Amino acid sequence: MPGTVVELVRKLVDEPWPRCDEERENLFARLGFKSGDRAELENDESPHQITELDMGLDGQPLSTWDTYNGQFLGVTVHLYSTQESCDPATQSGFSELRMRLTELFGKPEHPWDGTKVLPCIWNSNGWAITTHLFDRRDSSVMLSVNDTSVAAIAEADAISR
């Protein structure tokens, strides 16, 4: 699966970032992605909107796409999810995913200290590709591909609140 996921990431970041909903729909159609239901948020006034996403991956891992203040922010997928802590298959999948993304996008950044397995961030074509390994209670790999400019606005807004 890491090869399939990395190929989807490569195709995604090779495309121009969608600036309107029609462009996002066209991008998703080219990639074979299908939108599902919008998530119900606890706060209706939240600037974030999350929608289920079928990325066409085997096993249909939990995937979503997100907007911030109506602008397309990015996609997130949770891979290798299991209720077992420190799952060897999840750790192996994360390692292979990180290796393949590094081969494609170069050495990642590790912006946060003090975690057992550092999140990795690669930047390409205005997109930030981020991986996180979660394995303390359950095991999962989260991979996000976000527009760096929209993400910066969302982060600045969160800090100012």
mmCIF file with all atom_site columns, N, CA and C in Angstrom, residues 9 11-25 27-28 30-31 33 64-68 70-76 124-129 144-151:
data_model
loop_
_atom_site.group_PDB
_atom_site.id
_atom_site.type_symbol
_atom_site.label_atom_id
_atom_site.label_alt_id
_atom_site.label_comp_id
_atom_site.label_asym_id
_atom_site.label_entity_id
_atom_site.label_seq_id
_atom_site.pdbx_PDB_ins_code
_atom_site.Cartn_x
_atom_site.Cartn_y
_atom_site.Cartn_z
_atom_site.occupancy
_atom_site.B_iso_or_equiv
_atom_site.pdbx_formal_charge
_atom_site.auth_seq_id
_atom_site.auth_comp_id
_atom_site.auth_asym_id
_atom_site.auth_atom_id
_atom_site.pdbx_PDB_model_num
ATOM 1   N N  . VAL A 1 9   ? -0.133  10.676 -3.705  1.00 0.00 ? 9   VAL A N  1
ATOM 2   C CA . VAL A 1 9   ? 0.426   11.932 -3.206  1.00 0.00 ? 9   VAL A CA 1
ATOM 3   C C  . VAL A 1 9   ? 1.179   12.636 -4.325  1.00 0.00 ? 9   VAL A C  1
ATOM 4   N N  . LYS A 1 11  ? 0.741   12.401 -7.571  1.00 0.00 ? 11  LYS A N  1
ATOM 5   C CA . LYS A 1 11  ? -0.222  12.947 -8.530  1.00 0.00 ? 11  LYS A CA 1
ATOM 6   C C  . LYS A 1 11  ? -0.903  14.186 -7.966  1.00 0.00 ? 11  LYS A C  1
ATOM 7   N N  . LEU A 1 12  ? -1.228  14.159 -6.693  1.00 0.00 ? 12  LEU A N  1
ATOM 8   C CA . LEU A 1 12  ? -1.900  15.285 -6.054  1.00 0.00 ? 12  LEU A CA 1
ATOM 9   C C  . LEU A 1 12  ? -1.019  16.532 -6.058  1.00 0.00 ? 12  LEU A C  1
ATOM 10  N N  . VAL A 1 13  ? 0.243   16.395 -5.677  1.00 0.00 ? 13  VAL A N  1
ATOM 11  C CA . VAL A 1 13  ? 1.104   17.576 -5.595  1.00 0.00 ? 13  VAL A CA 1
ATOM 12  C C  . VAL A 1 13  ? 1.601   18.045 -6.960  1.00 0.00 ? 13  VAL A C  1
ATOM 13  N N  . ASP A 1 14  ? 1.499   17.202 -7.971  1.00 0.00 ? 14  ASP A N  1
ATOM 14  C CA . ASP A 1 14  ? 1.866   17.625 -9.328  1.00 0.00 ? 14  ASP A CA 1
ATOM 15  C C  . ASP A 1 14  ? 0.793   18.522 -9.943  1.00 0.00 ? 14  ASP A C  1
ATOM 16  N N  . GLU A 1 15  ? -0.398  18.484 -9.391  1.00 0.00 ? 15  GLU A N  1
ATOM 17  C CA . GLU A 1 15  ? -1.519  19.265 -9.914  1.00 0.00 ? 15  GLU A CA 1
ATOM 18  C C  . GLU A 1 15  ? -1.503  20.675 -9.319  1.00 0.00 ? 15  GLU A C  1
ATOM 19  N N  . PRO A 1 16  ? -2.038  21.648 -10.069 1.00 0.00 ? 16  PRO A N  1
ATOM 20  C CA . PRO A 1 16  ? -2.206  22.975 -9.459  1.00 0.00 ? 16  PRO A CA 1
ATOM 21  C C  . PRO A 1 16  ? -3.225  22.895 -8.330  1.00 0.00 ? 16  PRO A C  1
ATOM 22  N N  . TRP A 1 17  ? -2.991  23.680 -7.282  1.00 0.00 ? 17  TRP A N  1
ATOM 23  C CA . TRP A 1 17  ? -3.888  23.663 -6.135  1.00 0.00 ? 17  TRP A CA 1
ATOM 24  C C  . TRP A 1 17  ? -5.230  24.263 -6.525  1.00 0.00 ? 17  TRP A C  1
ATOM 25  N N  . PRO A 1 18  ? -6.326  23.559 -6.220  1.00 0.00 ? 18  PRO A N  1
ATOM 26  C CA . PRO A 1 18  ? -7.652  24.091 -6.566  1.00 0.00 ? 18  PRO A CA 1
ATOM 27  C C  . PRO A 1 18  ? -7.994  25.339 -5.760  1.00 0.00 ? 18  PRO A C  1
ATOM 28  N N  . ARG A 1 19  ? -8.455  26.380 -6.436  1.00 0.00 ? 19  ARG A N  1
ATOM 29  C CA . ARG A 1 19  ? -8.796  27.646 -5.790  1.00 0.00 ? 19  ARG A CA 1
ATOM 30  C C  . ARG A 1 19  ? -10.301 27.840 -5.646  1.00 0.00 ? 19  ARG A C  1
ATOM 31  N N  . CYS A 1 20  ? -11.074 26.906 -6.174  1.00 0.00 ? 20  CYS A N  1
ATOM 32  C CA . CYS A 1 20  ? -12.529 26.986 -6.024  1.00 0.00 ? 20  CYS A CA 1
ATOM 33  C C  . CYS A 1 20  ? -13.065 25.550 -5.987  1.00 0.00 ? 20  CYS A C  1
ATOM 34  N N  . ASP A 1 21  ? -14.325 25.414 -5.619  1.00 0.00 ? 21  ASP A N  1
ATOM 35  C CA . ASP A 1 21  ? -14.909 24.090 -5.474  1.00 0.00 ? 21  ASP A CA 1
ATOM 36  C C  . ASP A 1 21  ? -14.941 23.330 -6.801  1.00 0.00 ? 21  ASP A C  1
ATOM 37  N N  . GLU A 1 22  ? -15.187 24.029 -7.897  1.00 0.00 ? 22  GLU A N  1
ATOM 38  C CA . GLU A 1 22  ? -15.205 23.367 -9.208  1.00 0.00 ? 22  GLU A CA 1
ATOM 39  C C  . GLU A 1 22  ? -13.836 22.785 -9.549  1.00 0.00 ? 22  GLU A C  1
ATOM 40  N N  . GLU A 1 23  ? -12.764 23.526 -9.270  1.00 0.00 ? 23  GLU A N  1
ATOM 41  C CA . GLU A 1 23  ? -11.412 23.020 -9.514  1.00 0.00 ? 23  GLU A CA 1
ATOM 42  C C  . GLU A 1 23  ? -11.109 21.815 -8.624  1.00 0.00 ? 23  GLU A C  1
ATOM 43  N N  . ARG A 1 24  ? -11.574 21.848 -7.358  1.00 0.00 ? 24  ARG A N  1
ATOM 44  C CA . ARG A 1 24  ? -11.380 20.709 -6.460  1.00 0.00 ? 24  ARG A CA 1
ATOM 45  C C  . ARG A 1 24  ? -12.120 19.499 -6.988  1.00 0.00 ? 24  ARG A C  1
ATOM 46  N N  . GLU A 1 25  ? -13.363 19.675 -7.422  1.00 0.00 ? 25  GLU A N  1
ATOM 47  C CA . GLU A 1 25  ? -14.140 18.567 -7.979  1.00 0.00 ? 25  GLU A CA 1
ATOM 48  C C  . GLU A 1 25  ? -13.454 17.983 -9.214  1.00 0.00 ? 25  GLU A C  1
ATOM 49  N N  . LEU A 1 27  ? -10.204 18.096 -9.890  1.00 0.00 ? 27  LEU A N  1
ATOM 50  C CA . LEU A 1 27  ? -9.008  17.403 -9.403  1.00 0.00 ? 27  LEU A CA 1
ATOM 51  C C  . LEU A 1 27  ? -9.386  16.032 -8.857  1.00 0.00 ? 27  LEU A C  1
ATOM 52  N N  . PHE A 1 28  ? -10.405 15.989 -8.017  1.00 0.00 ? 28  PHE A N  1
ATOM 53  C CA . PHE A 1 28  ? -10.841 14.719 -7.449  1.00 0.00 ? 28  PHE A CA 1
ATOM 54  C C  . PHE A 1 28  ? -11.272 13.750 -8.553  1.00 0.00 ? 28  PHE A C  1
ATOM 55  N N  . ARG A 1 30  ? -10.141 13.620 -11.645 1.00 0.00 ? 30  ARG A N  1
ATOM 56  C CA . ARG A 1 30  ? -8.925  13.128 -12.313 1.00 0.00 ? 30  ARG A CA 1
ATOM 57  C C  . ARG A 1 30  ? -8.204  12.067 -11.473 1.00 0.00 ? 30  ARG A C  1
ATOM 58  N N  . LEU A 1 31  ? -8.267  12.218 -10.135 1.00 0.00 ? 31  LEU A N  1
ATOM 59  C CA . LEU A 1 31  ? -7.580  11.278 -9.237  1.00 0.00 ? 31  LEU A CA 1
ATOM 60  C C  . LEU A 1 31  ? -8.446  10.086 -8.844  1.00 0.00 ? 31  LEU A C  1
ATOM 61  N N  . PHE A 1 33  ? -11.050 10.285 -6.802  1.00 0.00 ? 33  PHE A N  1
ATOM 62  C CA . PHE A 1 33  ? -11.541 10.491 -5.441  1.00 0.00 ? 33  PHE A CA 1
ATOM 63  C C  . PHE A 1 33  ? -13.040 10.768 -5.491  1.00 0.00 ? 33  PHE A C  1
ATOM 64  N N  . THR A 1 64  ? -10.515 12.004 4.591   1.00 0.00 ? 64  THR A N  1
ATOM 65  C CA . THR A 1 64  ? -11.352 13.193 4.572   1.00 0.00 ? 64  THR A CA 1
ATOM 66  C C  . THR A 1 64  ? -10.698 14.288 3.745   1.00 0.00 ? 64  THR A C  1
ATOM 67  N N  . TRP A 1 65  ? -11.504 15.259 3.348   1.00 0.00 ? 65  TRP A N  1
ATOM 68  C CA . TRP A 1 65  ? -10.953 16.500 2.811   1.00 0.00 ? 65  TRP A CA 1
ATOM 69  C C  . TRP A 1 65  ? -11.526 17.634 3.639   1.00 0.00 ? 65  TRP A C  1
ATOM 70  N N  . ASP A 1 66  ? -10.781 18.737 3.694   1.00 0.00 ? 66  ASP A N  1
ATOM 71  C CA . ASP A 1 66  ? -11.073 19.798 4.643   1.00 0.00 ? 66  ASP A CA 1
ATOM 72  C C  . ASP A 1 66  ? -11.006 21.142 3.942   1.00 0.00 ? 66  ASP A C  1
ATOM 73  N N  . THR A 1 67  ? -11.884 22.054 4.374   1.00 0.00 ? 67  THR A N  1
ATOM 74  C CA . THR A 1 67  ? -11.801 23.451 3.946   1.00 0.00 ? 67  THR A CA 1
ATOM 75  C C  . THR A 1 67  ? -11.598 24.310 5.190   1.00 0.00 ? 67  THR A C  1
ATOM 76  N N  . TYR A 1 68  ? -11.046 25.481 4.978   1.00 0.00 ? 68  TYR A N  1
ATOM 77  C CA . TYR A 1 68  ? -10.927 26.478 6.036   1.00 0.00 ? 68  TYR A CA 1
ATOM 78  C C  . TYR A 1 68  ? -11.446 27.792 5.471   1.00 0.00 ? 68  TYR A C  1
ATOM 79  N N  . GLY A 1 70  ? -13.982 28.226 3.766   1.00 0.00 ? 70  GLY A N  1
ATOM 80  C CA . GLY A 1 70  ? -14.436 27.986 2.407   1.00 0.00 ? 70  GLY A CA 1
ATOM 81  C C  . GLY A 1 70  ? -13.333 27.684 1.407   1.00 0.00 ? 70  GLY A C  1
ATOM 82  N N  . GLN A 1 71  ? -12.070 27.772 1.815   1.00 0.00 ? 71  GLN A N  1
ATOM 83  C CA . GLN A 1 71  ? -10.956 27.469 0.916   1.00 0.00 ? 71  GLN A CA 1
ATOM 84  C C  . GLN A 1 71  ? -10.504 26.026 1.133   1.00 0.00 ? 71  GLN A C  1
ATOM 85  N N  . PHE A 1 72  ? -10.228 25.325 0.053   1.00 0.00 ? 72  PHE A N  1
ATOM 86  C CA . PHE A 1 72  ? -9.769  23.952 0.133   1.00 0.00 ? 72  PHE A CA 1
ATOM 87  C C  . PHE A 1 72  ? -8.440  23.901 0.862   1.00 0.00 ? 72  PHE A C  1
ATOM 88  N N  . LEU A 1 73  ? -8.399  23.170 1.980   1.00 0.00 ? 73  LEU A N  1
ATOM 89  C CA . LEU A 1 73  ? -7.189  23.057 2.790   1.00 0.00 ? 73  LEU A CA 1
ATOM 90  C C  . LEU A 1 73  ? -6.384  21.825 2.408   1.00 0.00 ? 73  LEU A C  1
ATOM 91  N N  . GLY A 1 74  ? -7.043  20.655 2.309   1.00 0.00 ? 74  GLY A N  1
ATOM 92  C CA . GLY A 1 74  ? -6.281  19.464 1.969   1.00 0.00 ? 74  GLY A CA 1
ATOM 93  C C  . GLY A 1 74  ? -7.024  18.185 2.218   1.00 0.00 ? 74  GLY A C  1
ATOM 94  N N  . VAL A 1 75  ? -6.268  17.073 2.127   1.00 0.00 ? 75  VAL A N  1
ATOM 95  C CA . VAL A 1 75  ? -6.816  15.739 2.349   1.00 0.00 ? 75  VAL A CA 1
ATOM 96  C C  . VAL A 1 75  ? -6.006  15.049 3.438   1.00 0.00 ? 75  VAL A C  1
ATOM 97  N N  . THR A 1 76  ? -6.680  14.149 4.162   1.00 0.00 ? 76  THR A N  1
ATOM 98  C CA . THR A 1 76  ? -6.041  13.370 5.221   1.00 0.00 ? 76  THR A CA 1
ATOM 99  C C  . THR A 1 76  ? -6.508  11.931 5.097   1.00 0.00 ? 76  THR A C  1
ATOM 100 N N  . SER A 1 124 ? 6.273   20.499 -1.299  1.00 0.00 ? 124 SER A N  1
ATOM 101 C CA . SER A 1 124 ? 6.376   20.365 -2.747  1.00 0.00 ? 124 SER A CA 1
ATOM 102 C C  . SER A 1 124 ? 5.263   21.161 -3.410  1.00 0.00 ? 124 SER A C  1
ATOM 103 N N  . ASN A 1 125 ? 5.633   22.080 -4.276  1.00 0.00 ? 125 ASN A N  1
ATOM 104 C CA . ASN A 1 125 ? 4.672   22.774 -5.130  1.00 0.00 ? 125 ASN A CA 1
ATOM 105 C C  . ASN A 1 125 ? 3.576   23.491 -4.332  1.00 0.00 ? 125 ASN A C  1
ATOM 106 N N  . GLY A 1 126 ? 3.917   24.034 -3.147  1.00 0.00 ? 126 GLY A N  1
ATOM 107 C CA . GLY A 1 126 ? 2.944   24.734 -2.321  1.00 0.00 ? 126 GLY A CA 1
ATOM 108 C C  . GLY A 1 126 ? 2.101   23.827 -1.439  1.00 0.00 ? 126 GLY A C  1
ATOM 109 N N  . TRP A 1 127 ? 2.434   22.553 -1.417  1.00 0.00 ? 127 TRP A N  1
ATOM 110 C CA . TRP A 1 127 ? 1.721   21.566 -0.606  1.00 0.00 ? 127 TRP A CA 1
ATOM 111 C C  . TRP A 1 127 ? 2.656   21.113 0.515   1.00 0.00 ? 127 TRP A C  1
ATOM 112 N N  . ALA A 1 128 ? 2.104   20.877 1.685   1.00 0.00 ? 128 ALA A N  1
ATOM 113 C CA . ALA A 1 128 ? 2.843   20.277 2.794   1.00 0.00 ? 128 ALA A CA 1
ATOM 114 C C  . ALA A 1 128 ? 2.337   18.850 2.969   1.00 0.00 ? 128 ALA A C  1
ATOM 115 N N  . ILE A 1 129 ? 3.250   17.897 2.888   1.00 0.00 ? 129 ILE A N  1
ATOM 116 C CA . ILE A 1 129 ? 2.929   16.479 3.052   1.00 0.00 ? 129 ILE A CA 1
ATOM 117 C C  . ILE A 1 129 ? 3.423   16.097 4.442   1.00 0.00 ? 129 ILE A C  1
ATOM 118 N N  . SER A 1 144 ? -1.280  13.655 5.724   1.00 0.00 ? 144 SER A N  1
ATOM 119 C CA . SER A 1 144 ? -2.046  14.808 5.274   1.00 0.00 ? 144 SER A CA 1
ATOM 120 C C  . SER A 1 144 ? -1.296  15.509 4.158   1.00 0.00 ? 144 SER A C  1
ATOM 121 N N  . VAL A 1 145 ? -2.047  16.024 3.210   1.00 0.00 ? 145 VAL A N  1
ATOM 122 C CA . VAL A 1 145 ? -1.496  16.866 2.152   1.00 0.00 ? 145 VAL A CA 1
ATOM 123 C C  . VAL A 1 145 ? -2.311  18.149 2.179   1.00 0.00 ? 145 VAL A C  1
ATOM 124 N N  . ASN A 1 146 ? -1.654  19.257 2.549   1.00 0.00 ? 146 ASN A N  1
ATOM 125 C CA . ASN A 1 146 ? -2.354  20.520 2.755   1.00 0.00 ? 146 ASN A CA 1
ATOM 126 C C  . ASN A 1 146 ? -1.723  21.656 1.967   1.00 0.00 ? 146 ASN A C  1
ATOM 127 N N  . ASP A 1 147 ? -2.553  22.624 1.613   1.00 0.00 ? 147 ASP A N  1
ATOM 128 C CA . ASP A 1 147 ? -2.101  23.864 0.999   1.00 0.00 ? 147 ASP A CA 1
ATOM 129 C C  . ASP A 1 147 ? -1.365  24.660 2.074   1.00 0.00 ? 147 ASP A C  1
ATOM 130 N N  . THR A 1 148 ? -0.103  24.996 1.849   1.00 0.00 ? 148 THR A N  1
ATOM 131 C CA . THR A 1 148 ? 0.687   25.661 2.879   1.00 0.00 ? 148 THR A CA 1
ATOM 132 C C  . THR A 1 148 ? 0.165   27.060 3.194   1.00 0.00 ? 148 THR A C  1
ATOM 133 N N  . SER A 1 149 ? -0.355  27.778 2.205   1.00 0.00 ? 149 SER A N  1
ATOM 134 C CA . SER A 1 149 ? -0.829  29.142 2.475   1.00 0.00 ? 149 SER A CA 1
ATOM 135 C C  . SER A 1 149 ? -2.133  29.124 3.280   1.00 0.00 ? 149 SER A C  1
ATOM 136 N N  . VAL A 1 150 ? -3.067  28.221 2.961   1.00 0.00 ? 150 VAL A N  1
ATOM 137 C CA . VAL A 1 150 ? -4.315  28.123 3.718   1.00 0.00 ? 150 VAL A CA 1
ATOM 138 C C  . VAL A 1 150 ? -4.019  27.604 5.122   1.00 0.00 ? 150 VAL A C  1
ATOM 139 N N  . ALA A 1 151 ? -3.106  26.646 5.241   1.00 0.00 ? 151 ALA A N  1
ATOM 140 C CA . ALA A 1 151 ? -2.730  26.120 6.555   1.00 0.00 ? 151 ALA A CA 1
ATOM 141 C C  . ALA A 1 151 ? -2.106  27.211 7.422   1.00 0.00 ? 151 ALA A C  1
#
